[in-house]
XYZ file of C-alpha atoms in Angstrom:
615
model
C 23.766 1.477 1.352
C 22.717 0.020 4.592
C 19.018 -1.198 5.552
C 17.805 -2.884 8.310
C 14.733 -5.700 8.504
C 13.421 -5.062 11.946
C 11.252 -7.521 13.681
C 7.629 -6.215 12.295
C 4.426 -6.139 14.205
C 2.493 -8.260 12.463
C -0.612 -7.985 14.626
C -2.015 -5.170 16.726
C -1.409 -6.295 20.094
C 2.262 -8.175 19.222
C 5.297 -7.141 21.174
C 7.581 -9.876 20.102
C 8.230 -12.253 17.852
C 10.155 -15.261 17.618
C 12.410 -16.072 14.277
C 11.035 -19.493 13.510
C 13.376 -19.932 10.332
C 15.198 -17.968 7.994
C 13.973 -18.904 4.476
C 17.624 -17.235 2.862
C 21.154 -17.416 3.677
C 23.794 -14.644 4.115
C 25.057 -13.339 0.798
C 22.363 -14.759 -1.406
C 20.231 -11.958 -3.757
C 16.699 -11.289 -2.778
C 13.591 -9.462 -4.506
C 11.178 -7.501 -3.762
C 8.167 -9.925 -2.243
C 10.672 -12.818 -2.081
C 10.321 -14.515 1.553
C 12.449 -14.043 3.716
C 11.831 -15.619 7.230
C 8.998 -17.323 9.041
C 7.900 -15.592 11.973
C 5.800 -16.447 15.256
C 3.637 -13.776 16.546
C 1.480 -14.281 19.607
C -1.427 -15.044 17.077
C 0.242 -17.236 14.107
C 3.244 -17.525 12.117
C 3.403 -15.759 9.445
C 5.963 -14.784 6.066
C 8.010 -12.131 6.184
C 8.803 -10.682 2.942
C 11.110 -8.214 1.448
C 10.158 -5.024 -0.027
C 13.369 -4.073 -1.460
C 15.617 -5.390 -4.069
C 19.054 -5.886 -2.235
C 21.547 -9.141 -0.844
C 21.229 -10.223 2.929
C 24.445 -8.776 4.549
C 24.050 -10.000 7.871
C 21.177 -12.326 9.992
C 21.208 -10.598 13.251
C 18.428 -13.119 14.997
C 18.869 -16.440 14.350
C 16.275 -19.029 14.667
C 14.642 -19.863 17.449
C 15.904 -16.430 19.421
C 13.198 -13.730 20.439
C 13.296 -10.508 19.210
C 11.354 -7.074 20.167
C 9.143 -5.162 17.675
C 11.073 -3.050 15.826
C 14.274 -4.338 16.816
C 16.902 -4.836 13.887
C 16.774 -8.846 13.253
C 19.024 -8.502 9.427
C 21.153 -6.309 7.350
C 20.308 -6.133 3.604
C 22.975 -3.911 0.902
C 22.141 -3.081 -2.418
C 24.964 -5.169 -4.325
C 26.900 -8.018 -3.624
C 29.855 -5.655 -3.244
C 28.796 -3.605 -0.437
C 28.162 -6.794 2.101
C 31.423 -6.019 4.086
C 31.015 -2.311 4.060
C 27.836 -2.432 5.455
C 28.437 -5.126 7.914
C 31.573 -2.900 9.073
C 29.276 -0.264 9.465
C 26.568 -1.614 11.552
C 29.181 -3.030 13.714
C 31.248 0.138 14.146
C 27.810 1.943 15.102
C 26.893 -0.602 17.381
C 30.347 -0.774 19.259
C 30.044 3.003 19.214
C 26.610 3.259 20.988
C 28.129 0.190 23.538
C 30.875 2.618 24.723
C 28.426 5.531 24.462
C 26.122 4.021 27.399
C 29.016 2.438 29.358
C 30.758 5.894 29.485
C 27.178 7.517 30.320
C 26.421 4.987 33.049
C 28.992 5.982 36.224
C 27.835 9.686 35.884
C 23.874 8.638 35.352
C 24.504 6.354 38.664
C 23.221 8.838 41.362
C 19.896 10.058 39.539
C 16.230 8.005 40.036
C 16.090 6.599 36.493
C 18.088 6.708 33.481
C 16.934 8.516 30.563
C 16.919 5.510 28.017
C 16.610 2.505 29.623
C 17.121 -1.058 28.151
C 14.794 -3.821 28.122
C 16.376 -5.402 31.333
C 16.183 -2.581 33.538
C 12.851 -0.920 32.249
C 10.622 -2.291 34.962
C 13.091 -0.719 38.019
C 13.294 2.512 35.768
C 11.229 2.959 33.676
C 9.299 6.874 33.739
C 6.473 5.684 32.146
C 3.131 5.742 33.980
C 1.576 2.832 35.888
C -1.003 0.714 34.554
C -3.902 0.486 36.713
C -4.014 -3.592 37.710
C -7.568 -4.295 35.503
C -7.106 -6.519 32.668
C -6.947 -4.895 29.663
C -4.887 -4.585 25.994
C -2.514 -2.130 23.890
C -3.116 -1.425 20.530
C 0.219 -0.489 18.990
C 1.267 0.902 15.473
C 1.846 -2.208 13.555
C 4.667 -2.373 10.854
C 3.050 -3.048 7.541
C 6.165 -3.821 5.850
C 10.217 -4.278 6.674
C 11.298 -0.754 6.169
C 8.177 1.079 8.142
C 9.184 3.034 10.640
C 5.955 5.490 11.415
C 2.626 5.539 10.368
C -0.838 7.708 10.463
C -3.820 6.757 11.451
C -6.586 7.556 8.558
C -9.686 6.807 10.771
C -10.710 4.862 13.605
C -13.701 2.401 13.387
C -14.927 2.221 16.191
C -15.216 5.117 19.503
C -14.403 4.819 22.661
C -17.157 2.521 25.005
C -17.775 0.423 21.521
C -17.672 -3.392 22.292
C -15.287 -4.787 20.120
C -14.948 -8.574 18.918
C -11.842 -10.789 17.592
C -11.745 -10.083 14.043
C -13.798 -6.260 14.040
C -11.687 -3.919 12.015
C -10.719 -1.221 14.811
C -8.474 1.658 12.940
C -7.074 2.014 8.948
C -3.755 3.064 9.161
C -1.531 4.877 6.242
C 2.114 3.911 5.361
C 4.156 4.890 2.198
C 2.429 3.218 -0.426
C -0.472 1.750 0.841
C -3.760 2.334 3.528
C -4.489 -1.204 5.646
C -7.487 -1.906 7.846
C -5.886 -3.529 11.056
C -7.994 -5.669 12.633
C -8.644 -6.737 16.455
C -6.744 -10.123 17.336
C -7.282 -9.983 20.699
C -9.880 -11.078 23.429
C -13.305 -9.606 23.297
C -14.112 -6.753 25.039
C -14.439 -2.092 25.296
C -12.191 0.357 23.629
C -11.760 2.066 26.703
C -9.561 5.174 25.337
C -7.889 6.225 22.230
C -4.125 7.560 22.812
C -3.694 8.720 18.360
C -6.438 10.250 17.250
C -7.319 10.638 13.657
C -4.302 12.465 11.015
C -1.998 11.744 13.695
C 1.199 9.772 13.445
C 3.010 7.414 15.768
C 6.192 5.213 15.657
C 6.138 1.368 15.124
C 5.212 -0.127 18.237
C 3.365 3.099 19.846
C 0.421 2.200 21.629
C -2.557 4.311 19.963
C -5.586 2.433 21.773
C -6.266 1.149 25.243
C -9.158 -2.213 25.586
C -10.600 -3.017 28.319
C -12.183 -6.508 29.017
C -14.586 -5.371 31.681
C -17.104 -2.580 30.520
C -16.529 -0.992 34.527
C -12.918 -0.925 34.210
C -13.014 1.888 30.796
C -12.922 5.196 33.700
C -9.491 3.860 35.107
C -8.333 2.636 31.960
C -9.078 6.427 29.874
C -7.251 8.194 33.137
C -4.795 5.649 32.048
C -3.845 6.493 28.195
C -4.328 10.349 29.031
C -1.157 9.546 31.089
C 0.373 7.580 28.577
C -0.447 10.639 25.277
C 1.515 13.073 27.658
C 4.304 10.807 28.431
C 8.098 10.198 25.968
C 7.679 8.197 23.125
C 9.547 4.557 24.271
C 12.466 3.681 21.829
C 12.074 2.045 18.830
C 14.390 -0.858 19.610
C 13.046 -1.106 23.088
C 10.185 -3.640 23.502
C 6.574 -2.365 25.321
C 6.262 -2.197 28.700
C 4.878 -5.725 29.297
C 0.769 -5.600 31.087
C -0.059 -9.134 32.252
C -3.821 -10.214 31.327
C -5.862 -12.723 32.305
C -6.483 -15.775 29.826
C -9.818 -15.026 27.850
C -12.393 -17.652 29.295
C -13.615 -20.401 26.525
C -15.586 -19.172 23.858
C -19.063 -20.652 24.794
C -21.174 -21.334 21.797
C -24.359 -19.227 21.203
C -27.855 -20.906 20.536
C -28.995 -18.448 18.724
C -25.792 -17.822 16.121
C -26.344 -18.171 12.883
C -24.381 -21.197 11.445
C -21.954 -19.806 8.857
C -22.544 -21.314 5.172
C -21.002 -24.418 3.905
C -17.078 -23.908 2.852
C -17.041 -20.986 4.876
C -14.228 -20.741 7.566
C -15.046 -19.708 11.356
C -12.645 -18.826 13.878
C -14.048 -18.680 17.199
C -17.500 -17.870 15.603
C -16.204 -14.856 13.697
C -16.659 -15.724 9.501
C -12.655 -15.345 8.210
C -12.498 -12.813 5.416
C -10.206 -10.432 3.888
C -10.133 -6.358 4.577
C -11.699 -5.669 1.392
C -14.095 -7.979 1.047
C -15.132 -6.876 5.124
C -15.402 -3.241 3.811
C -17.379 -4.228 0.878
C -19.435 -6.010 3.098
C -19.975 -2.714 5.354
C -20.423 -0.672 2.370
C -23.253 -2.739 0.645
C -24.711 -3.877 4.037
C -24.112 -7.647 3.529
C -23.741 -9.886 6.733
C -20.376 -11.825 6.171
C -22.192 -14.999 8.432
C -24.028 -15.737 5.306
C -21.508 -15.436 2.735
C -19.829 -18.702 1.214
C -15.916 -18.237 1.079
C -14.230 -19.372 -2.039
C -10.845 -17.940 -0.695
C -7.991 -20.732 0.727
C -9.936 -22.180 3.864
C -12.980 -21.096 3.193
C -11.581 -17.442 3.098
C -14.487 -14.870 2.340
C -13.282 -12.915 -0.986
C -14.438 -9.990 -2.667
C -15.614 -11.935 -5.442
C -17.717 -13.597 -2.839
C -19.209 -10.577 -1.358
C -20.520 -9.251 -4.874
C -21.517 -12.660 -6.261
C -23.560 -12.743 -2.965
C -24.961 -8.988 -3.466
C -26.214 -9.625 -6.966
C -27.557 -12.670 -5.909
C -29.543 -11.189 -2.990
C -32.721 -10.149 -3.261
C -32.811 -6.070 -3.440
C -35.543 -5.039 -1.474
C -34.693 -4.518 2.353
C -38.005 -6.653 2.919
C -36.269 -10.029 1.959
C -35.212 -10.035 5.664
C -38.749 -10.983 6.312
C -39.789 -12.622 3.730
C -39.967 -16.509 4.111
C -37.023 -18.666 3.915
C -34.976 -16.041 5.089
C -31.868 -16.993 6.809
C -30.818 -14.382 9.131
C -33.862 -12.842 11.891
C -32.412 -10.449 14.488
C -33.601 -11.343 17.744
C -36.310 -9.964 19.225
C -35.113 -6.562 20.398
C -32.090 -6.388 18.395
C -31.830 -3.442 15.555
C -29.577 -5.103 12.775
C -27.153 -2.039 11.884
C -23.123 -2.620 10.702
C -20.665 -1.831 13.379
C -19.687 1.648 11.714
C -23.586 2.549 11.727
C -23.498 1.475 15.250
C -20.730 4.101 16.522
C -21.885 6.495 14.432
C -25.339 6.189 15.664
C -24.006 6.455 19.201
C -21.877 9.636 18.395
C -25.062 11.602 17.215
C -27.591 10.063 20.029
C -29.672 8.513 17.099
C -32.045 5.165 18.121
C -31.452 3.072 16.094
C -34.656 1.408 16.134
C -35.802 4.632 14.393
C -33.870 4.339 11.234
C -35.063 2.602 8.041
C -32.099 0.115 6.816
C -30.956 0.063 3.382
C -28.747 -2.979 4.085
C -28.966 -6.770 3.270
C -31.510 -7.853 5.097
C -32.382 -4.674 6.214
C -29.528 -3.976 8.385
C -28.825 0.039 9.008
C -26.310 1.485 7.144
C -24.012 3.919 8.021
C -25.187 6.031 5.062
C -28.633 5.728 6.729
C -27.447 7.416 9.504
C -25.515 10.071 7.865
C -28.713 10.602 6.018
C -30.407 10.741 9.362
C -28.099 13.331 10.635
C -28.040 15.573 7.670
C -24.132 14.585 7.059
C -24.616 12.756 3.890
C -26.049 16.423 2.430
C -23.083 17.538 2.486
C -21.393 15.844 -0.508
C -24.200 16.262 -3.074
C -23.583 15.564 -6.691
C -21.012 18.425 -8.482
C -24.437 18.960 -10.872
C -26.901 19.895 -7.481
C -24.004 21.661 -5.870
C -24.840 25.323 -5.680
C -22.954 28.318 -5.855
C -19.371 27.986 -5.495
C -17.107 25.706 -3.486
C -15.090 27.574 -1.092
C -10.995 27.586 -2.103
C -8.899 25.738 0.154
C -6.661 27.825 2.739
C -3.912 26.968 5.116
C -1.179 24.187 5.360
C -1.972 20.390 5.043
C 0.503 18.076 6.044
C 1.598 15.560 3.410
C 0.639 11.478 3.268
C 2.856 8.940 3.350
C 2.471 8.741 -0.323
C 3.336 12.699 -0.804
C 5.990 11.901 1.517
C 7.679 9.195 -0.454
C 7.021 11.453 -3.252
C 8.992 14.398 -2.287
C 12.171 12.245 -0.905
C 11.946 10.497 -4.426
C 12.290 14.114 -6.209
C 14.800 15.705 -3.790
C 17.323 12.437 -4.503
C 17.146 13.379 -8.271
C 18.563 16.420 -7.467
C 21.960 15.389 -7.624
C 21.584 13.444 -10.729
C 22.953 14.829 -14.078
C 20.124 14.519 -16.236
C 19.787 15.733 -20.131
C 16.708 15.881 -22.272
C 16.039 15.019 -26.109
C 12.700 15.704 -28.223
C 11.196 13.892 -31.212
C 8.157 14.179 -32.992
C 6.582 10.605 -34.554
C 3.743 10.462 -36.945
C 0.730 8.534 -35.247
C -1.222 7.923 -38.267
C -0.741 4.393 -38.444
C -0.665 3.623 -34.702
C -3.650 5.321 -34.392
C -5.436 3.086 -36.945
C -4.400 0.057 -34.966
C -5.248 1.255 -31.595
C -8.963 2.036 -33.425
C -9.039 -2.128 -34.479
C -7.512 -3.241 -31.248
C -9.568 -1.316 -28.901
C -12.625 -3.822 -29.570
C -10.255 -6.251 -28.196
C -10.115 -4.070 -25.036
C -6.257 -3.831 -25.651
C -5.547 0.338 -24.402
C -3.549 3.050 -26.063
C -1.053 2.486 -22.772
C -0.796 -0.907 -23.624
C 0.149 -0.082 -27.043
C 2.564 2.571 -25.888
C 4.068 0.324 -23.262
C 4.909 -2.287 -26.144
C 6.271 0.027 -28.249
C 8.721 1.286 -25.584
C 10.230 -1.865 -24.549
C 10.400 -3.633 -28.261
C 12.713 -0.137 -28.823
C 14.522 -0.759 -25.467
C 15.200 -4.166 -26.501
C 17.070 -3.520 -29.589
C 19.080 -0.520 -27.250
C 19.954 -2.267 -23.807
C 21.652 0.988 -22.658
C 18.394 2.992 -22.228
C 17.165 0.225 -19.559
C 20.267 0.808 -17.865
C 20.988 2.847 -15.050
C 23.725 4.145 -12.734
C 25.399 1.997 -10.286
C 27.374 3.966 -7.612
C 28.506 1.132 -5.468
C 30.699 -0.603 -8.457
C 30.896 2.681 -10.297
C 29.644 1.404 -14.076
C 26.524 0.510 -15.288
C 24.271 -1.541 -14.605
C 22.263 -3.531 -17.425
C 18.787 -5.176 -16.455
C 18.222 -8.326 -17.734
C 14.243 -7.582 -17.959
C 12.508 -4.732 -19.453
C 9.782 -3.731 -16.806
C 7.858 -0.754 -17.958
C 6.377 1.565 -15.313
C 3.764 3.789 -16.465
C 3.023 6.898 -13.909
C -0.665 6.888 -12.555
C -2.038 9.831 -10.876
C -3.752 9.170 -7.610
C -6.029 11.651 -5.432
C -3.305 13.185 -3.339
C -0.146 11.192 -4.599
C 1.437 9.261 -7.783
C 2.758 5.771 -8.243
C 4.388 3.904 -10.929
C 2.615 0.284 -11.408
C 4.745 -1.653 -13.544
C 4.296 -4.112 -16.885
C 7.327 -6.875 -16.395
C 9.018 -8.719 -18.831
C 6.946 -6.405 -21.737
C 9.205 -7.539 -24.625
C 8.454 -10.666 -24.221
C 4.336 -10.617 -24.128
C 1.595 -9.714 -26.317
C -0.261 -6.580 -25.916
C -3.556 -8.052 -24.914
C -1.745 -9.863 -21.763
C -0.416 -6.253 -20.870
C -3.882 -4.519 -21.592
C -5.668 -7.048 -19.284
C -2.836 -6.924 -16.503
C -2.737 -3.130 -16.641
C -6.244 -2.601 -15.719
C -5.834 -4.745 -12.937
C -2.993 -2.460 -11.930
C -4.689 0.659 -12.245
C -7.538 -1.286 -9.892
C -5.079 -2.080 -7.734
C -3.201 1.525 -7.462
C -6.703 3.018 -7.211
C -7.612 1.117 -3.877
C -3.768 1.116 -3.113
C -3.674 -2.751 -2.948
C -0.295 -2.920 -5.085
C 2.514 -5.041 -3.890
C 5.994 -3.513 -3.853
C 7.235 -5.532 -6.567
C 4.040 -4.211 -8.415
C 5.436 -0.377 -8.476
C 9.213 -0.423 -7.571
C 10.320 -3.052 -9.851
C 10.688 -0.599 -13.339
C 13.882 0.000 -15.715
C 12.688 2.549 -17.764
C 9.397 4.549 -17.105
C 6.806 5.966 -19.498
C 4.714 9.303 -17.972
C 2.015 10.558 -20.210
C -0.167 13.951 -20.332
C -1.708 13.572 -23.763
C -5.089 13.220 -22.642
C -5.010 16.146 -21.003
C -4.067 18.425 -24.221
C -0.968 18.944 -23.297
C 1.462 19.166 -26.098
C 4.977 18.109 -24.685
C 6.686 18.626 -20.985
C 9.518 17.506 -19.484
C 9.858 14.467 -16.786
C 11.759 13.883 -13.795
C 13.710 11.284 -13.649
C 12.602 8.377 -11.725
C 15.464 6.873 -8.517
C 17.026 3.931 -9.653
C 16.010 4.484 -13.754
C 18.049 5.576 -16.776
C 15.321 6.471 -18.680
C 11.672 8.243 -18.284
C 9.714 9.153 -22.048
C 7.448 11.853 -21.076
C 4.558 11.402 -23.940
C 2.606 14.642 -25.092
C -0.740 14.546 -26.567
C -1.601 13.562 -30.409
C -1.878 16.398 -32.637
C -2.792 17.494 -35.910
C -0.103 19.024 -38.272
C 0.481 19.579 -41.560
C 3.917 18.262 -43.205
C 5.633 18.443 -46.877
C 4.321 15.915 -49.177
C 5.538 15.904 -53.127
C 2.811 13.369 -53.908
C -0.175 15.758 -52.342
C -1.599 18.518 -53.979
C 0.565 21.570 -53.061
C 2.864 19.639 -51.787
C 1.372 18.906 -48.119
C -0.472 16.783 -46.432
C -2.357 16.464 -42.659
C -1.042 14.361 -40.242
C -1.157 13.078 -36.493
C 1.749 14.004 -34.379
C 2.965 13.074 -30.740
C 5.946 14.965 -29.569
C 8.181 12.417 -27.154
C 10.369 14.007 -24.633
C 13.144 11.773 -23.309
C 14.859 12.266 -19.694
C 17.797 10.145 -19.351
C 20.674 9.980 -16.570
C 23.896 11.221 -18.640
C 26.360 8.986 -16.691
C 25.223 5.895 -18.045
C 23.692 7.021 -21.277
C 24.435 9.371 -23.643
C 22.599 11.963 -26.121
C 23.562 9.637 -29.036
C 22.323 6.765 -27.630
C 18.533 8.881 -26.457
C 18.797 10.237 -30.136
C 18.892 6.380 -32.228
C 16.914 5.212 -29.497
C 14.133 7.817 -30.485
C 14.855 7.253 -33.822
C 14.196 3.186 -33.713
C 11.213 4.144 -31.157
C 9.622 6.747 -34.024
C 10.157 3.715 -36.781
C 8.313 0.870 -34.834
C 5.158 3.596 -34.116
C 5.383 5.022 -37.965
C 6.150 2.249 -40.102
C 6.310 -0.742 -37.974
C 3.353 -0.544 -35.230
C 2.388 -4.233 -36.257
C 5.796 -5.383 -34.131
C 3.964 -4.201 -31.051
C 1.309 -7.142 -31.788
């Protein structure tokens, strides 16, 4: 199967990039978050990694060449064995669309402009509309991985007239797996207009914001990107229209800055932190400035923001107090840029609003409390009455999305399904000593599963089309489903034979932090060879699974139960026990209902008799 790296965006205003050096060769195997190339943006150069398993077919761009956003720089296939057949196939589509526009050209001679234009010939023809000559900047859709092609924006920071700074987050943007804040990289200055509003989605290298550097010049610029929402999409492989700006003048240090703490890292007087810690910072009202970065650098963390917080004095009246650090000028209302546009939006002073914030900056929960907004997400126990149902059509995430392509390719997958129950009297008992430990029933479960899958390769096996056998997996990586609030992902325990259920109990419930605030690398939820999905705390007794893309193998676990079973030692010959009933899913190309029924079998043994194996 063919995929393409394209050239990603790797910062908001980037419309190029040049390949500074390939960090693989052609033919060699590559996994998901391996490196792949070094890359020069207008702003840095950073790693590009890969967020597929695969082998690199082809290098496209070689290093030192230039290459447009979005523009195809490497082939990857899945296996070794389709290198030439997807090579072939690029170049046969490629030869194609050559001919295609030669042949299209004589007849497209006589008309003002060509439909598609290239790069070369898009400032003579080019339909789109003219930027007014002001200096300003494009925000475009950035490409958060290799294999993004679209994305939505979730929010927008800031509103339109806001000043904006180098380093303010401006927009949070959704892809497949994963919501990023995308910061501003550019030179200070007014978001003049914004082309994608909120829920909407764009292409990579869209423009979805206009910024101008000049306050006067936002009237031109909004006429500007109305224009530019009503116009054709450009083409994917086709580069932005390039908008000359002037250099930004010298930074010019302020007097009355605060100097940031020792260790921490400045660029151009801006405090360097990550996202989260920048929207844990917003949320708890903490002013970054004073925060001491641990991170590589002097990089703010979110451990830093909270060991900050709980180190802060709590009342808002330590802003005042003596020995304080941070005094607003005279005039100035300290409020958190969100607070700030949100004030603005309702016609609030801020002046009038009591801060809740470090230091007692205004929050932008003190101005939804100000505007009556915040009242309307009381607690479930003060709601009253009823909640209204929902009605009418939502579109789907990117996470739904992946979701829904992931169960329509199992369609075509021969699947078969085989039931067991296993007594859980014993595993329960050591789940009750362990949990002290902190070690969780999933952790347990996941052990279990892969000492079983160990001693039966086949069931962490799974269908390989391109050589047409099977293909065995040298690791056993258990993925566990986790249900999200509007989607589902599979975070996954590697190597789990090979570890000891406390290392698995304390890396899972980083995972589940991680798919909660949907901070998980690829190779943190696509990595899996045979999947575990469980129900039981739900009551439910047993259901069926789907069968993951790429796996042999999914257990679908019900919940415990009691049950009563023949005993000849009991009085009247039976006895109460714990039961959980263990659905298997498995693809029947590779593996077979004799294999699913020993496996089950050995699986039942290690829970019943030999749960101390799991340790």
């Amino acid at each position: 199967m063919l995929a393409e790296i394209a050239m990603p965006a790797l910062s908001s205003t980037m419309k190029e990039g040049r390949l500074v050096e390939w960090l693989v060769s052609e033919g060699d195997a590559v996994s998901a978050g391996d490196p792949l190339a070094t890359i020069e943006s207008d702003k840095a150069d950073m790693e590009l990694e890969s967020f597929e398993d695969g082998v690199l077919a082809k290098i496209l761009v070689q290093e030192g060449e230039m290459a447009a956003v979005g523009r195809p720089i490497a082939l990857t296939a899945e296996s070794e064995a389709e290198v030439a057949a997807v090579v072939a196939a690029f170049e046969a589509a490629s030869s194609s669309e050559a001919s295609s526009e030669g042949a299209a050209a004589p007849a497209s001679a006589p008309a003002s402009a060509p439909a598609s234009p290239t790069p070369s010939s898009a400032p003579a023809a080019s339909s789109a509309p003219a930027p007014p000559s002001v200096p300003f900047e494009s925000i475009f859709m950035p490409a958060l991985s290799s294999t993004m092609t679209e994305g939505k924006v979730v929010s927008w920071e800031v509103s339109p007239g806001d000043p904006i700074a180098t380093g303010d987050p401006l927009l949070t943007v959704e892809s497949d797996k994963a919501d990023m804040e995308v910061e501003h990289l550019g030179v200070d200055g007014f978001l003049a207009a914004v082309i994608v509003e909120a829920d909407g989605t764009a292409q990579v290298g869209v423009p979805l914001a206009v910024i101008a550097e000049n306050e006067a010049d936002i009237p031109a610029l909004q006429a500007y990107a109305e224009s530019l929402a009503g116009a054709p999409a450009p083409a994917a492989a086709a580069p932005a229209p390039s908008i000359p700006a002037p250099s930004p003048p010298p930074a010019t240090p302020s007097s009355t800055s605060p100097s940031p703490p020792p260790g921490a890292r400045t660029v151009g007087g801006r405090t360097v932190a990550s996202p989260l810690a920048r929207k844990l910072a917003e949320e708890r009202g903490v002013d970054l400035s004073l925060v001491s970065g641990s991170g590589p650098a002097g990089r703010v963390t979110v451990s830093d923001v909270e060991a900050f917080k709980s180190a802060s004095p709590a009342s808002p009246a330590a802003a005042s107090s003596p020995g304080s650090s941070h005094v607003p000028a005279a005039g100035v209302v300290a409020a958190t840029p969100s607070a700030r546009a949100a004030a603005k939006k309702a016609k609030l002073d801020l002046s009038s609003l009591p801060g809740t914030g470090e230091f007692g900056r205004v929050t932008l929960r003190d101005v939804q409390l100000a505007t009556g907004e915040a009242s309307k997400f009381p607690p479930p126990a003060a709601a009253a009455g009823r909640a209204p149902l929902p009605s009418g059509t939502v579109p789907y995430s990117g996470m739904q999305r992946a979701v829904a392509s992931n169960m329509e390719a199992t369609l075509s997958v021969p699947v078969f399904r085989v039931s067991r129950l296993v007594n859980m009297d014993r595993f329960e008992a050591l789940y009750a000593r362990l949990k002290l430990k902190g070690v969780s029933l999933s952790a347990l479960l996941t052990k279990a599963v892969a000492v079983a899958a160990e001693r039966h390769p086949i069931m962490n096996s799974a269908h390989d089309a391109a050589v047409g056998g099977i293909k065995y997996n040298a690791d056993i990586n258990v993925a566990n489903a986790v249900a999200l609030e509007g989607g589902l992902i599979t975070p996954v325990s590697k190597n789990a034979n090979l570890r000891s259920v406390e290392d698995l109990a304390a890396e899972w419930k980083e995972l589940i932090s991680k798919a909660k605030t949907n901070t998980l690398r690829p190779d943190e939820y696509n990595s899996g060879t045979i999947a575990i999905t469980n129900l039981g705390m739900f009551g439910v007794s047993d259901f069926d699974a789907v069968l993951p893309v790429g796996m042999g193998t999914i257990l679908a676990l019900g919940g415990t139960m009691d049950a009563v079973v023949p005993d000849p030692g009991a009085v009247l010959g039976l006895r109460k026990t714990r039961q959980m009933k263990v659905t298997a899913t498995c693809d029947h190309r590779p593996i077979y209902g004799s294999d699913t029924a020993v496996f089950l079998k050995t699986l039942a043994k290690i829970i019943e008799d030999e749960c101390e194996t799991v340790l």
